Every structure is written in structure tokens, then in C-alpha cells.
PDB file of C-alpha atoms in Angstrom:
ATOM      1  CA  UNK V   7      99.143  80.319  88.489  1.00  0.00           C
ATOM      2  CA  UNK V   8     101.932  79.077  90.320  1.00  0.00           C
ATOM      3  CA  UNK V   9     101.967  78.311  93.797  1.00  0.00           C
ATOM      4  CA  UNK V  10     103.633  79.973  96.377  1.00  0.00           C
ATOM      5  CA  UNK V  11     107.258  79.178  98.091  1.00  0.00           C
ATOM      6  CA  UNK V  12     107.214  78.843 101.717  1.00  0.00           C
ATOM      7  CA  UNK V  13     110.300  80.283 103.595  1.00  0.00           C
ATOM      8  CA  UNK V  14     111.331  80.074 107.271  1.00  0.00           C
ATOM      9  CA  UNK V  15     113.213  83.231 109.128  1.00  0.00           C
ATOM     10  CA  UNK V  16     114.600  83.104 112.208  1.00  0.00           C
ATOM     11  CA  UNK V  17     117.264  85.188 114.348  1.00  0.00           C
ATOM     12  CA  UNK V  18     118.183  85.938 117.834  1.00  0.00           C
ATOM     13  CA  UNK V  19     115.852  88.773 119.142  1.00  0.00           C
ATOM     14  CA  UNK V  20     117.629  91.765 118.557  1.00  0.00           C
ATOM     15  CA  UNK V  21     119.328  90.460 115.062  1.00  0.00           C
ATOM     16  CA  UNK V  22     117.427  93.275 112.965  1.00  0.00           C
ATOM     17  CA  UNK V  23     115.205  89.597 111.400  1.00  0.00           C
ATOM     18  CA  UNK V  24     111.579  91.596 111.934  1.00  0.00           C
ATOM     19  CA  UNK V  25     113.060  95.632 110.254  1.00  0.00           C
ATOM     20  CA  UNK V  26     114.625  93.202 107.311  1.00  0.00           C
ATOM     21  CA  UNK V  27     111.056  91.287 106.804  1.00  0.00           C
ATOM     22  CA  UNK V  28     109.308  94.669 106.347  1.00  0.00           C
ATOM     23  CA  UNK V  29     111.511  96.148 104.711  1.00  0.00           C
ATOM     24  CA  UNK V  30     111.476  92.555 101.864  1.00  0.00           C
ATOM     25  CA  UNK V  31     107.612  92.434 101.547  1.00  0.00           C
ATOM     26  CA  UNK V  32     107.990  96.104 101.073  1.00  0.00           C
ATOM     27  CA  UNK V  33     109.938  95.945  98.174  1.00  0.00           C
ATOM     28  CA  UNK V  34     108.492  92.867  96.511  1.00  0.00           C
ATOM     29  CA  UNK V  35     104.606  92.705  96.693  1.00  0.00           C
ATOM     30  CA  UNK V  36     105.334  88.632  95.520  1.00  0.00           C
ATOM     31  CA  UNK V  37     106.347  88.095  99.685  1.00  0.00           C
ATOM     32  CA  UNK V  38     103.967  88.227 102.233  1.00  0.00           C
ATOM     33  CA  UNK V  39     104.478  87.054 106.092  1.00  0.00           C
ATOM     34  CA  UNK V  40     102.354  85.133 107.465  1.00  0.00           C
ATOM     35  CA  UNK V  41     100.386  86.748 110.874  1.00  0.00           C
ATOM     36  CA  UNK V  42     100.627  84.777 114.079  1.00  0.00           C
ATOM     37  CA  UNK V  43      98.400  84.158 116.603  1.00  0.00           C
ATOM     38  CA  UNK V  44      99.524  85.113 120.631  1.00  0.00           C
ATOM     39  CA  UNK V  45      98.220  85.501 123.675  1.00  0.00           C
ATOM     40  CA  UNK V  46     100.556  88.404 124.814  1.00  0.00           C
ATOM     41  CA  UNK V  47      99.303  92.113 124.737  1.00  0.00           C
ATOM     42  CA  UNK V  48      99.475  94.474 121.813  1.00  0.00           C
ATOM     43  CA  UNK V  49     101.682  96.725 122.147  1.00  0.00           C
ATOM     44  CA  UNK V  50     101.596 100.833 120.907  1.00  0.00           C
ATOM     45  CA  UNK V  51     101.084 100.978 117.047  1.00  0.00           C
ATOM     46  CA  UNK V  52     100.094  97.157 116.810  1.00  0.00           C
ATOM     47  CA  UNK V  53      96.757  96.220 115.075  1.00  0.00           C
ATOM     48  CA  UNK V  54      95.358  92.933 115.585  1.00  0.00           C
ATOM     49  CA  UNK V  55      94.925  91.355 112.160  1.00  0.00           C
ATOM     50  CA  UNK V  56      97.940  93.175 110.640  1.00  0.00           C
ATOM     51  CA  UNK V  57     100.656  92.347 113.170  1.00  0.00           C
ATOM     52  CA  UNK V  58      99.027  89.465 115.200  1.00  0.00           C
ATOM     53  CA  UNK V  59      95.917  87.951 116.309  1.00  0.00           C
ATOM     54  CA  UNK V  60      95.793  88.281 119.635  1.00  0.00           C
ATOM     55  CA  UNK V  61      93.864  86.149 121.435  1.00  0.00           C
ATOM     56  CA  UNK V  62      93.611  84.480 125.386  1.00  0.00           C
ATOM     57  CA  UNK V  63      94.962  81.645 126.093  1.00  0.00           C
ATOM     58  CA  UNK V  64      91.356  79.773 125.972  1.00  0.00           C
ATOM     59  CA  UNK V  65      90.899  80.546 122.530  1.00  0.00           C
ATOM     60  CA  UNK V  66      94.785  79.672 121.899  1.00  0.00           C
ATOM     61  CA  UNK V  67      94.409  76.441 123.553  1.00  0.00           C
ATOM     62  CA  UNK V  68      91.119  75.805 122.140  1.00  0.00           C
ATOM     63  CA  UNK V  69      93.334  75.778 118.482  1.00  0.00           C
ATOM     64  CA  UNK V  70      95.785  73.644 119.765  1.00  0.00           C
ATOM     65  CA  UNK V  71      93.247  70.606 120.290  1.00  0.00           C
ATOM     66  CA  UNK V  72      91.470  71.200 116.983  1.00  0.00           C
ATOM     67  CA  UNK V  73      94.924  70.803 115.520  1.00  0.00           C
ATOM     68  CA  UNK V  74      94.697  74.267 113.672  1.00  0.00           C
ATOM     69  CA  UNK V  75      98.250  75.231 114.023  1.00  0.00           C
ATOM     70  CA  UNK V  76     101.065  74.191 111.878  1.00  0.00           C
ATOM     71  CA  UNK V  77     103.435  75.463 114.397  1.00  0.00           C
ATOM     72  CA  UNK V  78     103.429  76.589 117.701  1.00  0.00           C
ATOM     73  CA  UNK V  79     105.611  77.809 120.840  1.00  0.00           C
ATOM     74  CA  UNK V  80     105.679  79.268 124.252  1.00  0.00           C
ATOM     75  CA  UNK V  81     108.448  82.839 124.118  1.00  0.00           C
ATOM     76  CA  UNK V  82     108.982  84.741 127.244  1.00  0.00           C
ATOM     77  CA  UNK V  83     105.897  83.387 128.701  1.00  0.00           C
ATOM     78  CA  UNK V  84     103.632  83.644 125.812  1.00  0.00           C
ATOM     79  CA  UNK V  85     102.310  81.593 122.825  1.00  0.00           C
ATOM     80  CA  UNK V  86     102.849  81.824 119.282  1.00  0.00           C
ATOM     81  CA  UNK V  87     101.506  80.202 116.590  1.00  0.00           C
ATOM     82  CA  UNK V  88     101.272  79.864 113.083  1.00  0.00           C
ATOM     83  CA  UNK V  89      97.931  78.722 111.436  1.00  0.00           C
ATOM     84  CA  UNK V  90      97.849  75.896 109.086  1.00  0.00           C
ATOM     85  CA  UNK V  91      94.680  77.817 106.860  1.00  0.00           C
ATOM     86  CA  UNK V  92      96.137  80.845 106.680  1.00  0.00           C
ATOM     87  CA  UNK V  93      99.617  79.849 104.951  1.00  0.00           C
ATOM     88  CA  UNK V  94      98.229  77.265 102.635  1.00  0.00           C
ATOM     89  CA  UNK V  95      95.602  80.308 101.564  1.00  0.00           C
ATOM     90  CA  UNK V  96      98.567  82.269 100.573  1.00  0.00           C
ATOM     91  CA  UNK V  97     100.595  79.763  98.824  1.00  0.00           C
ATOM     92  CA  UNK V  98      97.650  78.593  96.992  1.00  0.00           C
ATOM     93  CA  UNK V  99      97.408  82.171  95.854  1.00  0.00           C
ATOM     94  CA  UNK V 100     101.054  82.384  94.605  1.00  0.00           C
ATOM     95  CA  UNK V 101     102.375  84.460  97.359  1.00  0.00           C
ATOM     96  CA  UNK V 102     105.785  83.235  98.545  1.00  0.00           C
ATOM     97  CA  UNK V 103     105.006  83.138 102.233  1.00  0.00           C
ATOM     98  CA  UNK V 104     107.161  84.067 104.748  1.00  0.00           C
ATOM     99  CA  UNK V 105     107.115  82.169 108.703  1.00  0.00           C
ATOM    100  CA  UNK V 106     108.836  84.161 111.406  1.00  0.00           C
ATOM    101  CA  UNK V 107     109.639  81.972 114.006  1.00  0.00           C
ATOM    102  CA  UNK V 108     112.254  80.814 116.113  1.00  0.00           C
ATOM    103  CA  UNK V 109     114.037  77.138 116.071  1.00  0.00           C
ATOM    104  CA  UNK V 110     111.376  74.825 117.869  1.00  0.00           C
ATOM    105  CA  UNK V 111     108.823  76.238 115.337  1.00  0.00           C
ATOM    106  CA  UNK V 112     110.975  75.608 112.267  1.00  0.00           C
ATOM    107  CA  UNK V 113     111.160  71.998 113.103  1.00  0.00           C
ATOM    108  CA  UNK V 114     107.508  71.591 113.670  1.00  0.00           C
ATOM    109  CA  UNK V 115     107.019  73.235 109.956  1.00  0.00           C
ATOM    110  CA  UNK V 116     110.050  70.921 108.376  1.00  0.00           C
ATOM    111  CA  UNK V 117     108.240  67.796 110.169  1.00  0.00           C
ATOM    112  CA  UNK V 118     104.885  69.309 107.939  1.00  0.00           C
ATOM    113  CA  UNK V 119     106.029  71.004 105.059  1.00  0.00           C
ATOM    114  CA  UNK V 120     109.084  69.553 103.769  1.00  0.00           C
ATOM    115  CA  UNK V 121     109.247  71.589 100.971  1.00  0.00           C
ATOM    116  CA  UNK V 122     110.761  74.961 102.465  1.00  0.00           C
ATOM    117  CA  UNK V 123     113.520  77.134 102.733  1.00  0.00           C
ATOM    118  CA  UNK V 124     115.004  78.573 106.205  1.00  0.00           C
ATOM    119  CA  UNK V 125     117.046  81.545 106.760  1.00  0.00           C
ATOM    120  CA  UNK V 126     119.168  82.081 109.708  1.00  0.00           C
ATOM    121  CA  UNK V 127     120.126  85.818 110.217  1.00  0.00           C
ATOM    122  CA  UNK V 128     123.077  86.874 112.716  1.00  0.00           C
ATOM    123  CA  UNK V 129     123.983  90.232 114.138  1.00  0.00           C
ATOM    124  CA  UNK V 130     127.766  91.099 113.740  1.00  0.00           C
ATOM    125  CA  UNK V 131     128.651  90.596 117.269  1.00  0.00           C
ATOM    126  CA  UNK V 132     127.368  90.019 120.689  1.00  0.00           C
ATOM    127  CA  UNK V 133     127.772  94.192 121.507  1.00  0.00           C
ATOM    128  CA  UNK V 134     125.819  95.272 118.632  1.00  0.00           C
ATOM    129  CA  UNK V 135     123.169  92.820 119.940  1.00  0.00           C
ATOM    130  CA  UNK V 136     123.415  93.943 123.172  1.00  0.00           C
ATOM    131  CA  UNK V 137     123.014  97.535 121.818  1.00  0.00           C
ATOM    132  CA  UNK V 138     120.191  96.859 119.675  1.00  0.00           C
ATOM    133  CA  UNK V 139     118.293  95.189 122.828  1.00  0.00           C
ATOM    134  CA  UNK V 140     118.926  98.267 124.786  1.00  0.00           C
ATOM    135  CA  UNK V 141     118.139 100.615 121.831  1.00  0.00           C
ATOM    136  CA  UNK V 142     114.819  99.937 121.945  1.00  0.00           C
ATOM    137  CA  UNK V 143     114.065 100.946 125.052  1.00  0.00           C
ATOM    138  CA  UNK V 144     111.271  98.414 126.135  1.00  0.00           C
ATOM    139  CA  UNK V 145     113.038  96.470 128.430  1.00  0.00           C
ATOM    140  CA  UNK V 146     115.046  96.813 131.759  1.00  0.00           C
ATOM    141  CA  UNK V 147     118.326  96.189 132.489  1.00  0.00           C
ATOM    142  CA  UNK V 148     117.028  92.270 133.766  1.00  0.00           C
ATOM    143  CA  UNK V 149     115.140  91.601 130.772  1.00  0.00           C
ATOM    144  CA  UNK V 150     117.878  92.056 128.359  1.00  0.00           C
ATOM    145  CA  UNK V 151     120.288  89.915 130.195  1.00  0.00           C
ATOM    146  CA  UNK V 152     117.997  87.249 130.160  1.00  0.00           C
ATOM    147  CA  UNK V 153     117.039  88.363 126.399  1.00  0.00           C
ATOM    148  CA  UNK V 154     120.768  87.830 125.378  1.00  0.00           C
ATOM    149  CA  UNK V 155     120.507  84.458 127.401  1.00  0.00           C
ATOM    150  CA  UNK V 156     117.777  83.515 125.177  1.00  0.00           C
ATOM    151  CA  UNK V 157     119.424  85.013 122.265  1.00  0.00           C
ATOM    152  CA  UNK V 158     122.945  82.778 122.166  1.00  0.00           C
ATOM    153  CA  UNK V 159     120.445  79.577 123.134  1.00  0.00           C
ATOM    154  CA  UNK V 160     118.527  80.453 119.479  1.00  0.00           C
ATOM    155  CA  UNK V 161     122.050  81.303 117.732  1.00  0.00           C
ATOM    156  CA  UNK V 162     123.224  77.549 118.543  1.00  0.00           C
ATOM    157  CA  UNK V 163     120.697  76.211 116.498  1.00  0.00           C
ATOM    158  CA  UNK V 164     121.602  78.193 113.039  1.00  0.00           C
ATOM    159  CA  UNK V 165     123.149  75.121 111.697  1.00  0.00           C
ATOM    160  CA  UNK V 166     119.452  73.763 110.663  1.00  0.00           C
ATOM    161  CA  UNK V 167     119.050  76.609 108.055  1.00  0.00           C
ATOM    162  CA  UNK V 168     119.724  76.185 104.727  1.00  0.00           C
ATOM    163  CA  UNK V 169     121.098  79.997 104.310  1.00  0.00           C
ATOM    164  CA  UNK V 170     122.799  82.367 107.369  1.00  0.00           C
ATOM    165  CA  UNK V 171     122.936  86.446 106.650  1.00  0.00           C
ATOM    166  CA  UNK V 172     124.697  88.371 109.181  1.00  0.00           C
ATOM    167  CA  UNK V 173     123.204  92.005 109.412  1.00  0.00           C
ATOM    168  CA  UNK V 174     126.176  94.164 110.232  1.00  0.00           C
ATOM    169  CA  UNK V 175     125.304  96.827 107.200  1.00  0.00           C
ATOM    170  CA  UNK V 176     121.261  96.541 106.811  1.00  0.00           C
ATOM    171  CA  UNK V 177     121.357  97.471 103.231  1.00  0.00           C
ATOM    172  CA  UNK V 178     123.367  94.978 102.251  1.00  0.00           C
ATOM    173  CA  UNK V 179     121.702  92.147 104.456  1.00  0.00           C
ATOM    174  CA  UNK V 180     118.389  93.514 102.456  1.00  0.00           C
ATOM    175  CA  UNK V 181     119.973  92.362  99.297  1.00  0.00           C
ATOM    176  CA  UNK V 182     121.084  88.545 100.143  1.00  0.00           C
ATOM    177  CA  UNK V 183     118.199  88.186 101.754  1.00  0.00           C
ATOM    178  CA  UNK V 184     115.936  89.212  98.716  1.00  0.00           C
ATOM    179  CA  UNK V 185     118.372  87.092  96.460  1.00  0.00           C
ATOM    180  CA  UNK V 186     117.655  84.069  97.908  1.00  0.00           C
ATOM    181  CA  UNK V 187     114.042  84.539  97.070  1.00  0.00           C
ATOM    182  CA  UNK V 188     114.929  85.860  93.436  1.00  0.00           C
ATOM    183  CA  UNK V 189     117.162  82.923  93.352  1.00  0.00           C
ATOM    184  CA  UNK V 190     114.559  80.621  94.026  1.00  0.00           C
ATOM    185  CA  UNK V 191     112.486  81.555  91.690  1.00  0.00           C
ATOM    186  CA  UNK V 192     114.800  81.158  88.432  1.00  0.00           C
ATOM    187  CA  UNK V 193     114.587  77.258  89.532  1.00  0.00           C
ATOM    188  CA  UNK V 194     113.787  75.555  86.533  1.00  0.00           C
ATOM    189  CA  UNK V 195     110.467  74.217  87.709  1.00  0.00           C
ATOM    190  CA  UNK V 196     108.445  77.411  88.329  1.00  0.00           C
ATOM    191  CA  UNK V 197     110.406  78.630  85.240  1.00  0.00           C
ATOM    192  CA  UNK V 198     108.886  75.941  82.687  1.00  0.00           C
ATOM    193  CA  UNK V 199     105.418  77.096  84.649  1.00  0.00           C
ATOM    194  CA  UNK V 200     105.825  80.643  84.048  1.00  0.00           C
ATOM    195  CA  UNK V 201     107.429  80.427  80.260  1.00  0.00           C
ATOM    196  CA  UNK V 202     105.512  77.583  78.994  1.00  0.00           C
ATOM    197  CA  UNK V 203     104.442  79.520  76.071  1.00  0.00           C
ATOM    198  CA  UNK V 204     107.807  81.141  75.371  1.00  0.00           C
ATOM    199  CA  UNK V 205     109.646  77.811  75.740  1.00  0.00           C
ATOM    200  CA  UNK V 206     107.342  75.927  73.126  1.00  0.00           C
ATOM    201  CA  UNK V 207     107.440  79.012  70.786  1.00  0.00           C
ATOM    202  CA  UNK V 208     111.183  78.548  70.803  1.00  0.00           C
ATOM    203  CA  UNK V 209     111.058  74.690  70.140  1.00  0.00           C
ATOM    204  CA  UNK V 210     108.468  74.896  67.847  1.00  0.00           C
ATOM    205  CA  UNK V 211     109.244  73.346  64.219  1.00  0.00           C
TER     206      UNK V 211
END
């Protein structure tokens, strides 16, 4: 069996990056994301395990020192991190894994795992970003000023990705964001891998 791709997805909060993820590994069982460790709260309909692993910031420091993560970062007064185990589990088991995870942790990964591909996604303007922030409902009027703060300081960095998507129509976002991955995996290496027995059939004498 193959092993696994590893790709990087990041956005601006509010960009529509975590709805397009779900909706991906929904669609293709071959994707899987990657669950993070944090030390913020659950919040309603969250399970730890499934969306995070939440844990204090003893444990999460604790990880740091034993060098478990292969990236980490402090968002809105919080950690995040991404366990080194848990993505080379996945890729070992041919899953393409997926790391959401804003700019500093993408060039933590690229400084580990070299061989990756990022994805930048975009919302169509700075009002529909605005609107999505507020949409949600979570957040006062404070917290999404300094959200959209936050938000143009990740958008300056999109130049490090090796593909941008801008999600002004969802659907169609869904689709270049799942052909990258299809893409991908017509490269000629995994290819020979998969259709080694078809491809000496065909130049057998």
C-alpha cells in the first residue's frame, strides 16, 4: 500500500477553510484531517477525540519538551498543536492527511516534512468575511474587529502556498479543492505503485 500525501490548509478565520474540510473528507473517505491538540474549552457539539484533544496547558507544555509536536502555535490566547505520531500513523496507513493550521504552523511542518502540499483559501471580499464572522454569532462586536485584524495579518502570508481557492460560491470551491488532491494522485509515482501489474501486463512480450 501506498503511503499517504500530506496537505496543509490554511485561511483567514471566517474564509469557509473548516465547512470545505468536512465537507472533502466527506466525500472522499481517502482524506482524513488530522485532530489537534488545545488547551481552549470545547465548545457545544464538540467531542474530544473527534474535533480536538483538549487538554491544560500542563499536559500541553509537558508535549512541547518531549518534542511530540510537529507543529505548534498560540491563537487568540490558546495553543494548538499538531502531533508528530498521529500524522505519520495516518500516512503510513495510506490516508492523505490533511493539517489545518494557520501560517506559523505551516512553516514549522515545511521545516519537517518537506514533502507537502499547502492550500491557501480566500473569501471573496473583506464584507463577506466580515459577514461570515458575525454570522456565527459567537463573538461580540470587539472580538470580530480584532478577528478581522487577525484575519488580513494571516491573508498576507498566502504567497507561501503552493495553491490559493477563493470561496465566493462553496460548491465550486469544493471542487478545486478536491482536484488538487485528485490531481495529485495521477502523479506518475503513486501511479506506477498502484498499476504495477497493469503496466507490466501491457509491456509484457
Amino acid at each position: 500500500m501506498p503511503s499517504g500525501s500530506l496537505y496543509i490548509i490554511s485561511a483567514p478565520s471566517g474564509a469557509g477553510k473548516t465547512s470545505l474540510v468536512k465537507a472533502l473528507t466527506e466525500q472522499d473517505t481517502g482524506i482524513s484531517v488530522s485532530v489537534s491538540h488545545t488547551t481552549r474549552d470545547s465548545r457545544p457539539g464538540e467531542a474530544d477525540g473527534r474535533d480536538y484533544h483538549f487538554v491544560d496547558r500542563e499536559t500541553f507544555a509537558a508535549m512541547i519538551s518531549d518534542s511530540a509536536f510537529l507543529e505548534y502555535a498560540e491563537v487568540f490566547d490558546h495553543y494548538y498543536g499538531t502531533a508528530k505520531s498521529t500524522v505519520e500513523e495516518q500516512l503510513a496507513g495510506g490516508q492523505d492527511v490533511i493539517l489545518e493550521i494557520d501560517w506559523q504552523g505551516a512553516r514549522q511542518v515545511r521545516s519537517l516534512m518537506p514533502a507537502h502540499t499547502s492550500i491557501f483559501i480566500l473569501p471573496p471580499s473583506r464584507e463577506a468575511l466580515r459577514e461570515r464572522l458575525t454570522r456565527r454569532g459567537q463573538d461580540d462586536a470587539s472580538v470580530i474587529d480584532r478577528r478581522m485584524q487577525d484575519a488580513i495579518s494571516e491573508t498576507s502570508h498566502y504567497d507561501e502556498y503552493d495553491y490559493l481557492i477563493i470561496n465566493d460560491d462553496f460548491d465550486t470551491a469544493l471542487q478545486q479543492l478536491h482536484g488538487v488532491f485528485e490531481a495529485l494522485r495521477l502523479r506518475l509515482e503513486p501511479q506506477k505503485h498502484r498499476f504495477g501489474s497493469l503496466i507490466a501486463e501491457l509491456l509484457s512480450k
